Coordinates of C-alpha atoms in Angstrom, one line a residue:
M1 CA -0.5 0.0 -0.2
K2 CA 3.2 2.0 -0.4
E3 CA 1.6 4.1 -2.9
I4 CA -1.3 5.6 -0.2
T5 CA 1.7 6.9 1.5
S6 CA 4.3 7.8 -0.8
K7 CA 4.4 11.5 -0.4
F8 CA 4.7 10.9 3.4
D9 CA 7.6 8.7 3.2
K10 CA 10.3 11.1 4.7
V11 CA 8.0 11.5 7.6
L12 CA 7.2 7.7 8.0
N13 CA 10.5 5.8 7.2
A14 CA 11.6 8.2 10.7
S15 CA 9.0 7.2 12.9
A16 CA 9.2 4.7 15.6
E17 CA 5.4 4.8 15.6
Y18 CA 4.9 3.5 12.2
G19 CA 4.4 -0.1 12.2
N20 CA 4.4 -0.6 15.9
V21 CA 0.9 0.5 17.3
N22 CA -0.3 -0.6 20.4
H23 CA -3.7 -1.6 19.3
E24 CA -5.5 -2.1 22.5
P25 CA -4.1 0.7 24.9
D26 CA -5.1 0.4 28.2
S27 CA -6.1 2.9 29.9
S28 CA -6.2 1.5 33.5
K29 CA -2.2 1.6 33.4
E30 CA -1.7 4.7 31.8
Q31 CA -1.1 8.0 33.6
Q32 CA -2.2 10.3 30.8
R33 CA 0.7 12.9 30.2
N34 CA 2.2 15.0 27.2
T35 CA 5.9 14.2 26.5
P36 CA 7.8 15.3 23.6
K37 CA 7.7 12.1 22.2
K38 CA 3.9 11.3 22.6
S39 CA 2.2 11.1 19.1
M40 CA -0.9 9.5 19.7
P41 CA -4.2 10.1 21.6
F42 CA -4.6 8.7 25.4
S43 CA -6.0 5.3 25.5
D44 CA -9.5 6.2 26.3
Q45 CA -9.3 9.3 24.4
I46 CA -12.9 8.7 22.2
G47 CA -14.2 11.1 19.6
N48 CA -14.3 11.9 16.1
Y49 CA -10.4 12.2 16.2
Q50 CA -10.2 8.2 16.3
R51 CA -12.3 8.5 12.8
N52 CA -9.4 8.0 11.0
K53 CA -9.4 5.7 8.4
G54 CA -6.7 2.8 9.1
I55 CA -3.6 1.8 6.2
P56 CA -2.5 -1.6 5.9
P57 CA 1.6 -1.4 6.0
K58 CA 1.0 -3.7 2.1
S59 CA -1.9 -4.7 0.5
Y60 CA -4.1 -8.0 1.0
K61 CA -6.0 -8.3 -2.0
D62 CA -5.1 -11.7 -2.4
S63 CA -5.5 -12.5 1.3
K64 CA -8.2 -15.4 2.3
I65 CA -10.1 -14.9 5.5
Y66 CA -12.1 -17.5 7.6
I67 CA -14.5 -16.8 10.5
V68 CA -15.5 -20.1 12.4
G69 CA -19.0 -18.4 13.7
S70 CA -21.3 -15.6 12.3
G71 CA -22.3 -13.8 15.5
I72 CA -22.0 -10.1 16.1
A73 CA -18.5 -10.6 16.6
G74 CA -17.6 -12.5 13.4
M75 CA -19.9 -10.2 11.4
S76 CA -17.8 -7.4 12.9
A77 CA -14.2 -8.7 11.8
A78 CA -15.7 -9.3 8.4
Y79 CA -16.9 -5.4 8.5
Y80 CA -13.2 -4.2 9.7
F81 CA -11.1 -6.3 7.3
I82 CA -13.1 -4.5 4.6
R83 CA -13.3 -1.1 5.7
D84 CA -10.1 -0.8 7.9
G85 CA -8.0 -3.5 6.1
H86 CA -9.2 -3.5 2.6
V87 CA -9.6 -6.8 2.0
P88 CA -11.5 -7.5 -0.7
A89 CA -15.4 -8.6 0.7
E90 CA -15.6 -12.0 -1.7
N91 CA -12.2 -13.0 0.0
I92 CA -14.2 -13.4 3.7
T93 CA -15.6 -16.6 4.0
F94 CA -18.3 -17.5 6.9
L95 CA -18.2 -20.9 8.6
E96 CA -20.8 -21.7 10.2
Q97 CA -22.6 -24.7 12.1
L98 CA -25.7 -23.6 12.8
H99 CA -28.6 -22.9 9.5
V100 CA -28.7 -19.0 10.1
E101 CA -26.3 -16.4 11.2
G102 CA -26.4 -14.1 14.1
G103 CA -25.2 -16.6 16.9
S104 CA -26.5 -15.9 20.3
L105 CA -27.9 -12.7 19.1
D106 CA -31.1 -14.0 17.7
G107 CA -35.1 -13.5 17.2
A108 CA -37.6 -15.9 15.2
G109 CA -40.5 -17.5 14.7
N110 CA -44.4 -16.1 13.7
A111 CA -47.4 -14.8 15.3
T112 CA -49.2 -18.1 14.6
D113 CA -46.1 -20.5 16.3
G114 CA -45.0 -17.5 18.6
Y115 CA -41.9 -15.8 18.4
V116 CA -38.8 -16.9 20.1
I117 CA -35.9 -14.9 21.8
R118 CA -33.5 -16.6 23.8
G119 CA -32.0 -13.5 25.7
G120 CA -30.9 -9.9 25.3
R121 CA -27.8 -7.2 25.7
E122 CA -28.2 -4.5 27.8
M123 CA -27.6 -1.5 25.6
D124 CA -25.8 2.0 26.4
M125 CA -24.7 5.2 25.0
T126 CA -21.3 4.7 25.7
Y127 CA -20.4 1.6 23.5
E128 CA -17.8 3.4 21.1
N129 CA -16.8 0.5 19.1
L130 CA -20.7 -0.8 18.2
W131 CA -21.6 2.7 16.7
D132 CA -18.4 3.5 15.2
M133 CA -19.2 0.2 12.8
F134 CA -23.6 1.1 12.8
Q135 CA -23.5 4.8 12.1
D136 CA -22.1 3.3 8.2
I137 CA -24.5 0.2 8.2
P138 CA -27.7 1.5 6.2
A139 CA -31.0 1.6 8.2
L140 CA -33.4 -1.3 8.3
E141 CA -36.5 1.0 7.8
M142 CA -35.3 4.6 6.7
P143 CA -34.2 5.6 3.4
A144 CA -30.4 6.3 2.3
P145 CA -28.1 8.1 3.6
Y146 CA -29.5 7.4 7.2
S147 CA -27.7 4.7 9.5
V148 CA -28.8 2.2 12.0
L149 CA -27.4 4.8 14.4
D150 CA -29.7 7.1 13.2
E151 CA -32.6 4.6 13.7
Y152 CA -31.7 4.1 17.1
R153 CA -31.0 7.7 18.2
L154 CA -34.4 8.8 16.5
I155 CA -36.3 6.4 18.6
N156 CA -34.7 7.0 21.8
D157 CA -34.1 10.9 21.5
N158 CA -37.9 10.8 21.3
D159 CA -39.3 8.3 23.9
S160 CA -37.2 7.7 26.8
N161 CA -36.8 4.9 28.9
Y162 CA -38.1 4.4 32.4
S163 CA -39.6 1.9 34.6
K164 CA -42.4 2.6 36.9
A165 CA -42.6 -1.1 38.3
R166 CA -39.1 -2.4 38.7
L167 CA -39.9 -4.3 41.3
I168 CA -43.5 -6.0 42.2
H169 CA -44.9 -8.5 45.1
K170 CA -47.3 -9.7 47.2
L171 CA -49.6 -10.9 44.1
G172 CA -48.6 -8.0 41.8
E173 CA -48.1 -5.0 43.8
I174 CA -45.7 -2.3 43.3
K175 CA -43.2 -2.5 45.6
D176 CA -40.9 0.5 46.4
F177 CA -38.2 0.5 44.4
S178 CA -36.4 4.0 44.9
K179 CA -34.1 2.7 47.6
F180 CA -31.0 0.8 47.3
G181 CA -30.7 -0.2 50.8
L182 CA -27.0 -0.5 51.0
G183 CA -25.4 -0.1 54.7
K184 CA -22.6 2.0 55.3
M185 CA -20.1 -0.8 55.3
D186 CA -22.0 -2.5 52.0
Q187 CA -21.1 1.2 50.5
L188 CA -17.7 0.8 51.7
A189 CA -17.5 -2.7 50.7
I190 CA -18.3 -1.3 46.9
I191 CA -15.7 1.6 47.1
R192 CA -12.9 -0.9 48.5
L193 CA -13.3 -3.3 45.6
L194 CA -13.3 -0.4 42.8
L195 CA -10.1 0.6 44.1
K196 CA -8.2 -3.1 44.0
N197 CA -6.8 -4.1 41.4
K198 CA -7.8 -6.8 39.4
E199 CA -4.9 -9.1 39.7
D200 CA -5.9 -9.1 42.7
L201 CA -9.1 -11.0 42.4
D202 CA -8.2 -14.2 40.5
D203 CA -11.0 -16.6 41.1
L204 CA -12.9 -15.1 44.1
T205 CA -16.6 -15.0 43.8
I206 CA -19.3 -12.1 44.5
E207 CA -20.2 -13.9 47.9
D208 CA -16.4 -14.5 49.2
Y209 CA -16.5 -10.6 49.2
F210 CA -19.5 -9.4 50.0
S211 CA -22.1 -9.8 53.4
E212 CA -25.4 -11.3 53.4
S213 CA -26.5 -7.4 54.1
F214 CA -25.3 -6.8 50.5
L215 CA -26.5 -9.5 49.1
S216 CA -29.9 -8.9 50.4
S217 CA -30.1 -5.7 49.2
N218 CA -32.4 -3.7 46.5
F219 CA -29.3 -3.0 45.2
W220 CA -27.8 -6.3 44.3
T221 CA -31.2 -7.1 43.4
F222 CA -31.6 -4.7 40.5
W223 CA -28.0 -5.6 39.4
R224 CA -28.1 -9.5 39.5
T225 CA -31.8 -9.2 37.7
M226 CA -30.6 -6.6 35.0
F227 CA -26.9 -8.3 34.3
A228 CA -27.8 -12.3 35.2
F229 CA -25.1 -12.3 38.2
E230 CA -25.4 -14.9 40.3
N231 CA -23.9 -14.8 44.1
W232 CA -21.5 -17.1 42.8
H233 CA -20.0 -15.4 39.7
S234 CA -16.6 -13.5 39.0
L235 CA -16.2 -10.8 41.3
L236 CA -14.0 -9.6 39.2
E237 CA -16.2 -9.5 36.2
L238 CA -18.8 -7.6 38.5
K239 CA -15.8 -5.2 39.6
L240 CA -15.1 -4.8 35.5
Y241 CA -19.2 -4.4 35.0
M242 CA -19.5 -1.3 38.2
H243 CA -16.3 0.6 36.3
R244 CA -18.1 0.0 33.0
F245 CA -21.3 1.3 34.5
L246 CA -20.5 3.8 36.7
H247 CA -22.0 6.6 35.0
A248 CA -25.5 4.6 34.7
I249 CA -25.8 4.0 38.6
D250 CA -28.3 6.6 39.2
G251 CA -30.3 5.0 36.5
L252 CA -30.2 1.2 37.9
N253 CA -33.3 1.2 40.0
D254 CA -36.0 3.0 37.4
L255 CA -33.8 1.9 34.4
S256 CA -33.3 5.4 32.9
S257 CA -30.1 4.7 31.9
L258 CA -30.9 2.2 29.4
V259 CA -32.1 2.6 25.5
F260 CA -33.5 0.4 23.5
P261 CA -34.0 -0.6 19.9
K262 CA -37.4 -0.2 18.4
Y263 CA -37.1 -4.1 17.1
N264 CA -35.8 -6.9 19.0
Q265 CA -32.0 -7.0 18.4
Y266 CA -31.3 -9.7 15.5
D267 CA -33.7 -7.6 13.8
T268 CA -32.0 -4.3 14.8
F269 CA -28.4 -5.4 14.3
V270 CA -27.8 -8.4 12.6
T271 CA -30.1 -8.4 10.0
P272 CA -28.7 -4.9 8.6
L273 CA -24.9 -5.6 9.0
R274 CA -26.0 -9.2 6.9
K275 CA -27.2 -7.4 4.2
V276 CA -24.3 -5.0 3.7
L277 CA -21.7 -7.7 4.0
Q278 CA -23.4 -10.4 1.6
S279 CA -24.1 -7.2 -0.7
K280 CA -20.5 -6.4 -0.9
G281 CA -19.6 -10.7 -1.7
V282 CA -19.0 -12.1 1.6
N283 CA -19.5 -15.7 1.8
I284 CA -21.2 -17.6 4.2
R285 CA -21.4 -21.0 4.3
F286 CA -24.0 -23.0 6.8
N287 CA -24.0 -26.3 7.9
V288 CA -20.2 -26.3 8.3
L289 CA -18.7 -27.5 11.4
V290 CA -15.0 -26.3 12.3
K291 CA -13.4 -29.7 14.3
D292 CA -9.9 -28.2 15.2
L293 CA -7.3 -26.3 13.6
D294 CA -3.8 -27.8 12.1
I295 CA -1.2 -24.9 14.1
Q296 CA 2.4 -25.4 13.3
S297 CA 4.9 -23.8 15.3
N298 CA 8.3 -22.8 15.2
T299 CA 10.8 -20.0 16.4
D300 CA 8.9 -17.4 14.5
G301 CA 5.6 -18.0 16.4
K302 CA 2.4 -20.2 15.5
V303 CA 1.3 -20.5 11.9
V304 CA -2.6 -21.7 11.5
E305 CA -2.1 -24.4 8.0
A306 CA -5.3 -25.9 7.9
L307 CA -8.6 -25.8 9.2
I308 CA -10.5 -29.4 9.6
T309 CA -14.3 -29.2 9.2
E310 CA -16.9 -31.6 9.2
Q311 CA -19.2 -31.3 5.8
D312 CA -22.2 -33.2 4.7
G313 CA -20.6 -35.9 7.5
K314 CA -17.5 -35.9 5.6
E315 CA -14.0 -34.7 7.1
V316 CA -13.0 -32.2 4.9
K317 CA -9.2 -29.8 5.5
I318 CA -9.5 -26.3 4.0
P319 CA -5.6 -25.2 3.5
I320 CA -4.8 -21.9 5.2
G321 CA -2.0 -19.8 2.5
K322 CA 0.6 -17.9 4.1
D323 CA -0.7 -14.4 3.9
D324 CA -4.1 -15.7 5.3
F325 CA -6.0 -15.4 8.2
V326 CA -8.2 -17.2 10.3
I327 CA -11.1 -15.8 12.9
V328 CA -12.3 -18.1 15.7
T329 CA -15.2 -17.5 18.4
T330 CA -14.6 -19.5 21.3
G331 CA -17.1 -20.7 23.1
S332 CA -20.6 -20.4 23.0
M333 CA -23.0 -19.2 25.7
T334 CA -26.4 -20.7 23.9
E335 CA -25.1 -23.7 23.0
D336 CA -27.0 -27.0 23.5
T337 CA -30.1 -24.7 24.2
F338 CA -32.9 -27.1 24.8
Y339 CA -36.7 -25.4 23.3
G340 CA -40.1 -26.2 25.2
D341 CA -43.6 -24.9 24.4
N342 CA -46.9 -24.5 26.3
K343 CA -47.8 -28.5 26.4
N344 CA -43.8 -29.7 27.0
A345 CA -40.9 -28.6 29.0
P346 CA -37.9 -28.1 27.7
I347 CA -35.7 -31.9 27.3
I348 CA -32.8 -31.6 29.5
G349 CA -30.3 -34.2 28.5
I350 CA -27.0 -32.7 29.4
D351 CA -25.4 -32.7 33.0
N352 CA -22.0 -31.5 34.1
S353 CA -20.6 -35.5 32.9
S354 CA -21.1 -34.5 29.3
S355 CA -20.7 -30.6 29.3
G356 CA -18.4 -28.7 26.7
Q357 CA -19.0 -31.4 24.6
S358 CA -20.9 -30.1 21.7
A359 CA -19.0 -28.0 18.7
G360 CA -18.6 -24.5 20.6
W361 CA -16.8 -25.8 23.2
K362 CA -15.1 -28.7 21.7
L363 CA -13.1 -26.6 18.9
W364 CA -11.9 -24.3 22.2
K365 CA -10.9 -27.5 24.4
N366 CA -9.0 -28.5 21.1
L367 CA -7.2 -25.2 20.5
A368 CA -6.3 -25.3 24.7
A369 CA -4.7 -28.9 24.3
K370 CA -2.6 -27.3 22.6
S371 CA -0.9 -24.3 24.4
T372 CA -1.7 -22.8 27.4
I373 CA -1.8 -19.3 25.4
F374 CA -5.4 -20.6 24.5
G375 CA -6.8 -20.4 28.2
K376 CA -9.0 -22.8 30.0
P377 CA -12.3 -23.5 28.1
E378 CA -13.1 -25.9 31.5
K379 CA -13.0 -23.5 34.0
F380 CA -16.3 -21.8 32.0
C381 CA -18.4 -25.0 30.9
S382 CA -17.8 -27.3 33.3
N383 CA -20.7 -26.1 36.2
I384 CA -23.7 -26.4 34.6
E385 CA -26.1 -25.4 37.7
K386 CA -24.0 -22.4 37.9
S387 CA -24.1 -21.0 34.4
A388 CA -27.7 -21.7 33.3
W389 CA -31.2 -20.4 33.3
E390 CA -34.3 -20.7 31.3
S391 CA -36.2 -17.6 29.4
A392 CA -39.7 -17.6 28.0
T393 CA -41.2 -15.9 25.2
L394 CA -45.0 -15.2 25.7
T395 CA -46.8 -14.5 22.1
C396 CA -49.9 -12.7 23.1
K397 CA -53.3 -11.6 22.0
P398 CA -55.1 -9.5 24.5
S399 CA -56.3 -11.5 27.7
A400 CA -56.3 -10.5 31.1
L401 CA -52.2 -10.9 31.2
V402 CA -52.1 -8.2 28.8
E403 CA -54.5 -6.5 30.6
K404 CA -52.4 -6.7 33.9
L405 CA -49.2 -5.5 32.0
K406 CA -51.0 -2.5 31.1
E407 CA -50.8 -1.8 35.1
Y408 CA -47.1 -1.4 34.8
S409 CA -46.6 0.1 31.5
V410 CA -45.5 3.7 31.4
N411 CA -47.3 3.8 28.0
D412 CA -49.9 1.8 26.3
P413 CA -48.3 -1.7 25.2
Y414 CA -49.9 -1.1 21.4
S415 CA -48.6 2.8 21.5
G416 CA -45.1 1.9 19.9
K417 CA -43.7 3.8 22.7
T418 CA -41.5 2.8 25.9
V419 CA -44.0 -0.4 27.7
T420 CA -42.5 -1.6 30.6
G421 CA -39.0 0.6 30.4
G422 CA -37.2 -3.2 31.1
I423 CA -37.5 -6.5 33.3
I424 CA -40.1 -6.3 36.2
T425 CA -38.6 -8.7 39.1
I426 CA -40.7 -10.4 41.1
T427 CA -39.2 -10.2 44.9
D428 CA -41.0 -12.9 46.3
S429 CA -40.6 -15.4 43.7
D430 CA -38.6 -18.1 44.5
W431 CA -37.6 -18.4 40.8
L432 CA -36.5 -14.8 41.4
M433 CA -38.9 -14.4 37.7
S434 CA -38.4 -11.2 36.0
F435 CA -40.5 -10.4 32.6
T436 CA -40.5 -7.7 30.3
C437 CA -42.4 -5.5 27.3
N438 CA -40.1 -3.7 25.2
R439 CA -41.5 -1.6 22.3
Q440 CA -44.3 -3.1 19.8
P441 CA -44.0 -4.4 17.8
H442 CA -40.9 -6.3 18.5
F443 CA -40.7 -8.1 15.3
P444 CA -41.2 -6.4 12.1
G445 CA -44.7 -7.7 10.4
Q446 CA -45.8 -8.5 14.2
P447 CA -49.8 -8.2 14.2
D448 CA -51.2 -5.2 15.4
D449 CA -53.2 -7.1 18.4
V450 CA -50.3 -9.4 19.1
L451 CA -47.5 -8.6 22.2
V452 CA -44.3 -10.3 22.7
L453 CA -43.3 -10.3 26.1
W454 CA -40.0 -12.3 27.5
V455 CA -39.5 -13.7 31.2
Y456 CA -36.7 -15.5 32.4
A457 CA -35.4 -16.4 35.5
L458 CA -32.1 -16.7 38.1
F459 CA -33.1 -19.6 40.5
M460 CA -32.9 -22.8 38.1
D461 CA -33.1 -25.2 40.9
K462 CA -35.8 -24.0 43.6
E463 CA -39.8 -24.8 43.0
G464 CA -42.1 -22.3 42.0
N465 CA -44.7 -20.7 44.5
Y466 CA -47.5 -22.1 42.9
I467 CA -46.1 -24.5 40.6
K468 CA -43.9 -27.0 43.1
K469 CA -41.5 -27.7 40.5
P470 CA -38.2 -26.2 39.3
M471 CA -38.5 -23.6 36.3
P472 CA -36.7 -26.0 33.5
Q473 CA -39.2 -29.1 34.1
C474 CA -42.3 -27.0 33.7
T475 CA -44.2 -26.7 30.5
G476 CA -45.3 -23.1 29.0
D477 CA -48.4 -23.4 30.3
E478 CA -47.5 -24.0 34.3
I479 CA -44.9 -20.9 33.5
L480 CA -48.1 -18.8 32.7
A481 CA -49.5 -20.6 35.9
E482 CA -46.7 -19.4 38.0
L483 CA -46.5 -15.6 36.3
C484 CA -50.4 -15.3 36.7
H485 CA -50.0 -16.2 40.7
H486 CA -47.4 -13.7 41.1
L487 CA -49.5 -11.3 38.9
G488 CA -52.5 -12.1 41.2
I489 CA -54.7 -13.3 38.3
I490 CA -54.3 -16.7 38.6
D491 CA -58.5 -17.1 38.4
Q492 CA -58.4 -16.1 35.0
L493 CA -55.2 -18.6 34.0
D494 CA -57.1 -20.2 31.7
D495 CA -58.1 -16.6 29.7
V496 CA -54.5 -15.8 29.6
I497 CA -53.6 -19.9 28.6
K498 CA -55.7 -20.2 25.5
N499 CA -54.5 -16.6 24.2
T500 CA -50.8 -17.1 24.6
I501 CA -48.3 -18.9 23.0
V502 CA -45.2 -19.7 24.9
R503 CA -41.7 -21.0 23.6
T504 CA -39.0 -21.8 26.4
T505 CA -35.3 -21.7 26.4
F506 CA -32.9 -24.0 29.0
M507 CA -29.6 -22.4 28.0
P508 CA -26.8 -24.6 30.3
Y509 CA -24.1 -22.0 29.5
I510 CA -26.2 -18.9 29.5
T511 CA -24.1 -17.0 32.4
S512 CA -20.8 -19.3 31.6
M513 CA -18.4 -16.3 30.7
F514 CA -19.3 -14.7 34.6
M515 CA -17.8 -18.1 36.0
P516 CA -15.2 -16.7 38.3
R517 CA -11.7 -16.9 36.5
A518 CA -8.5 -15.8 36.7
K519 CA -5.2 -14.6 34.7
G520 CA -5.1 -16.8 31.6
D521 CA -8.1 -19.0 32.0
R522 CA -9.4 -16.7 28.6
P523 CA -6.9 -16.2 26.3
R524 CA -5.9 -12.9 24.0
V525 CA -7.9 -11.7 21.2
V526 CA -4.4 -12.5 19.3
P527 CA -2.5 -15.4 21.7
E528 CA 1.0 -14.6 22.2
G529 CA 3.0 -15.7 19.1
C530 CA 0.3 -16.1 17.1
K531 CA 0.7 -15.0 13.3
N532 CA -2.6 -15.3 11.3
L533 CA -5.1 -16.2 14.1
G534 CA -7.5 -14.3 16.3
L535 CA -10.1 -15.3 19.0
I536 CA -13.2 -13.0 19.7
G537 CA -16.4 -13.1 21.3
Q538 CA -17.0 -13.6 24.8
F539 CA -14.6 -15.6 26.3
V540 CA -11.4 -14.0 25.3
E541 CA -9.3 -11.3 27.4
T542 CA -9.5 -7.3 26.9
N543 CA -8.0 -4.9 29.4
N544 CA -11.3 -3.3 30.7
D545 CA -14.1 -4.1 28.8
V546 CA -16.9 -6.5 30.0
V547 CA -18.6 -9.5 28.7
F548 CA -22.3 -10.1 28.0
T549 CA -22.8 -7.2 25.7
M550 CA -22.8 -6.4 22.1
E551 CA -20.1 -3.8 22.5
S552 CA -17.7 -6.3 23.4
S553 CA -17.9 -8.3 20.6
V554 CA -17.3 -5.8 18.5
R555 CA -14.1 -4.9 20.7
T556 CA -12.7 -7.8 20.1
A557 CA -13.9 -7.9 16.4
R558 CA -11.8 -4.8 15.5
I559 CA -8.7 -5.6 18.2
A560 CA -8.4 -9.0 16.0
V561 CA -8.3 -7.1 12.5
Y562 CA -6.3 -3.8 13.5
E563 CA -3.4 -6.2 15.5
L564 CA -3.1 -9.5 12.6
L565 CA -3.5 -6.6 10.0
N566 CA -0.8 -4.4 11.8
L567 CA -3.1 -1.1 10.7
N568 CA -1.6 2.5 12.3
K569 CA -4.9 2.5 14.4
Q570 CA -5.6 1.7 17.6
V571 CA -9.3 0.3 19.4
P572 CA -10.0 2.9 21.9
D573 CA -9.9 1.9 25.2
I574 CA -13.9 2.0 27.3
N575 CA -15.3 5.6 27.8
P576 CA -13.4 7.6 30.4
L577 CA -16.1 8.1 32.4
Q578 CA -15.6 6.2 35.5
Y579 CA -12.4 9.2 35.8
D580 CA -15.2 11.7 35.8
I581 CA -15.2 13.4 39.3
R582 CA -19.0 14.4 38.0
H583 CA -19.8 10.8 37.8
L584 CA -17.8 9.7 40.9
L585 CA -19.8 11.9 43.0
K586 CA -23.2 11.4 41.8
A587 CA -22.2 7.4 42.2
A588 CA -21.0 8.3 45.9
K589 CA -24.5 9.9 46.8
T590 CA -27.0 6.8 44.8
L591 CA -25.5 4.2 46.9
N592 CA -26.2 6.3 50.1
D593 CA -29.9 6.5 48.4
D594 CA -29.5 10.0 47.3
K595 CA -28.5 11.2 51.1
P596 CA -25.8 13.3 51.7
F597 CA -22.1 11.9 51.3
V598 CA -19.3 11.9 53.6
G599 CA -17.8 15.6 53.2
E600 CA -20.7 16.5 50.6
G601 CA -21.7 19.4 52.8
L602 CA -18.3 20.7 52.7
L603 CA -17.8 20.7 49.3
R604 CA -20.5 22.5 48.6
K605 CA -19.4 25.7 50.8
I606 CA -15.9 25.2 48.9
L607 CA -17.3 25.1 45.2
K608 CA -20.4 27.4 45.6
G609 CA -20.2 30.3 43.4
T610 CA -17.6 29.1 41.3
Y611 CA -17.2 27.5 37.9
F612 CA -17.3 24.3 39.5
E613 CA -19.9 23.7 41.5
H614 CA -22.0 21.9 38.8
I615 CA -19.8 18.8 39.2
L616 CA -21.7 18.1 42.4
P617 CA -25.1 16.3 42.5
I618 CA -28.3 17.7 42.7
G619 CA -29.0 18.3 46.1
S620 CA -30.0 21.4 48.8
E621 CA -27.1 23.8 50.1
E622 CA -29.5 23.2 54.0
Q623 CA -28.2 19.2 53.3
E624 CA -25.9 18.1 56.3
D625 CA -23.4 15.7 56.4
H626 CA -24.8 12.6 58.2
E627 CA -23.1 10.7 61.1
S628 CA -21.3 8.0 59.7
F629 CA -17.8 5.8 60.4
L630 CA -16.2 8.7 58.7
T631 CA -17.1 11.5 60.3
E632 CA -14.0 11.6 63.1
Q633 CA -11.9 12.0 59.7
I634 CA -13.7 14.8 58.1
T635 CA -14.2 16.7 61.5
K636 CA -10.0 16.7 61.3
F637 CA -9.9 18.0 58.0
K638 CA -12.0 20.5 58.9
D639 CA -9.9 21.6 61.3
W640 CA -6.9 21.1 59.4
L641 CA -8.4 23.1 56.7
K642 CA -9.6 26.0 59.7
G643 CA -5.9 26.0 60.8
I644 CA -4.7 26.8 57.1
K645 CA -6.8 29.7 56.8
G646 CA -5.7 31.1 59.8

């Protein structure tokens, strides 16, 4: 690609940066300081300056790209190979074991047989990589030149999201959800966790660290049901989540920090992205199982020389040339999904003795057997009772259930606007059941008189309060009965069953990426020494991002492309709002249920009438500091300050 940069040869040939870019800078390790040798942005200096086009150091017009898995991560990798790597789209081939693209980001069905959505991802305005891509992907329903991002902004800018019934109990009564209910010691525990180094949290669980008072608080109910955390999950991942979403913590109880698409996430994101890739010439080969990689190691590193696949029942080896690249999605959170309906419970034929044997996990296990640089997949797929939960998609005609839903809805469910604003959690449900109704229609072509609701539960081993079985043993009608019981409409169950189609999904590994882990358990995106192999998805290591989001999937794909092609471009670290004093102060007050945090009164006196007064969270000037375990220290500080003033 020398012709692109030929006019800049004098500068580039003398540059120590050119060809040696750190493609994944780490804001948690960087001291941001301008020096004579600094030329690139700080690690999390996001914005339009990062919109420069990457320039490959050489032409890849003859390179072949094989992407194993066609989920959002794999599709994002294809997009960045084309946009920033200038790889011809027709040189890119997806190898997908299923018969449909999208991976875990799915949505299917119809009003006659019932719709099905296995799960959803929480969305945020700070997903810099996701929006970097989707600001260039043509909109689903708006004409050119508008993008998916333009559609997303149009509906969310004009229809704010919030909940008026985040918690319910006592057979459908709305419960007060205005408070987090964290004691001073629990607040201090959160602060201490934020201050801890990531390296100190290997293999620790949430219940190893937090007290029972924290685990029984409203805060934890909000958090665990919104993000699907369990008490036995990774304390490290919880810490990363707290940093990642610190700016949104004051919207945790009423969900006002969330933004949702018009339709389900498959139709919103996968469909338009697939259309773009296919229109450019990308190939998608379905029903192709990649079982292993033939990797050769020498003093120069590790090189993939062939893909070992199974096609039509036969083993087929796909050779990989010296200028070709392979991208692999490791693991799968929705592997081995079992399905049920109104009259049938999911058929569960898998246990820990046979876990992790399906295609998505076997490929990762085969890689890990070759070298420790590929991680330890067994840490994530060997404990199904701790990584499983079940969801149900309800396709609803008008019924008593729909009428009850209206009591919890911000707007009329048929209005096209925000309905429940996110999940409603039944706090006295032994299953810890939650349900939600997003904007309707939830699918393109959905009939006007049909609503789609989504239900899930976290406690798989518990009997229901009304149906004395664990949820996975229940038919769809029995799940409706349990839900109707908690909504106080069990006497109208027959009407609800008659007008509701239920499609259930039991997923053994749906929270496997949250399982406790240590350094090295997840491989890096481009493992050490690998020359033509990148690993993407929810089971690879990034510096500071979290798992279980579309943003993290896109981030891993983008890092893989930039690193393998050695582009002169960085992938910015996560949005730096965790370092913003405004959000830190707001978080301190929010965790204290909007009562003044220690030292707030003093800060108000110092900043009153100054340019920086607005950084303080909303509050009355007359508010006084509450007594706490830190009052003595604050008093000493005030005395010291008086001494300075003379």
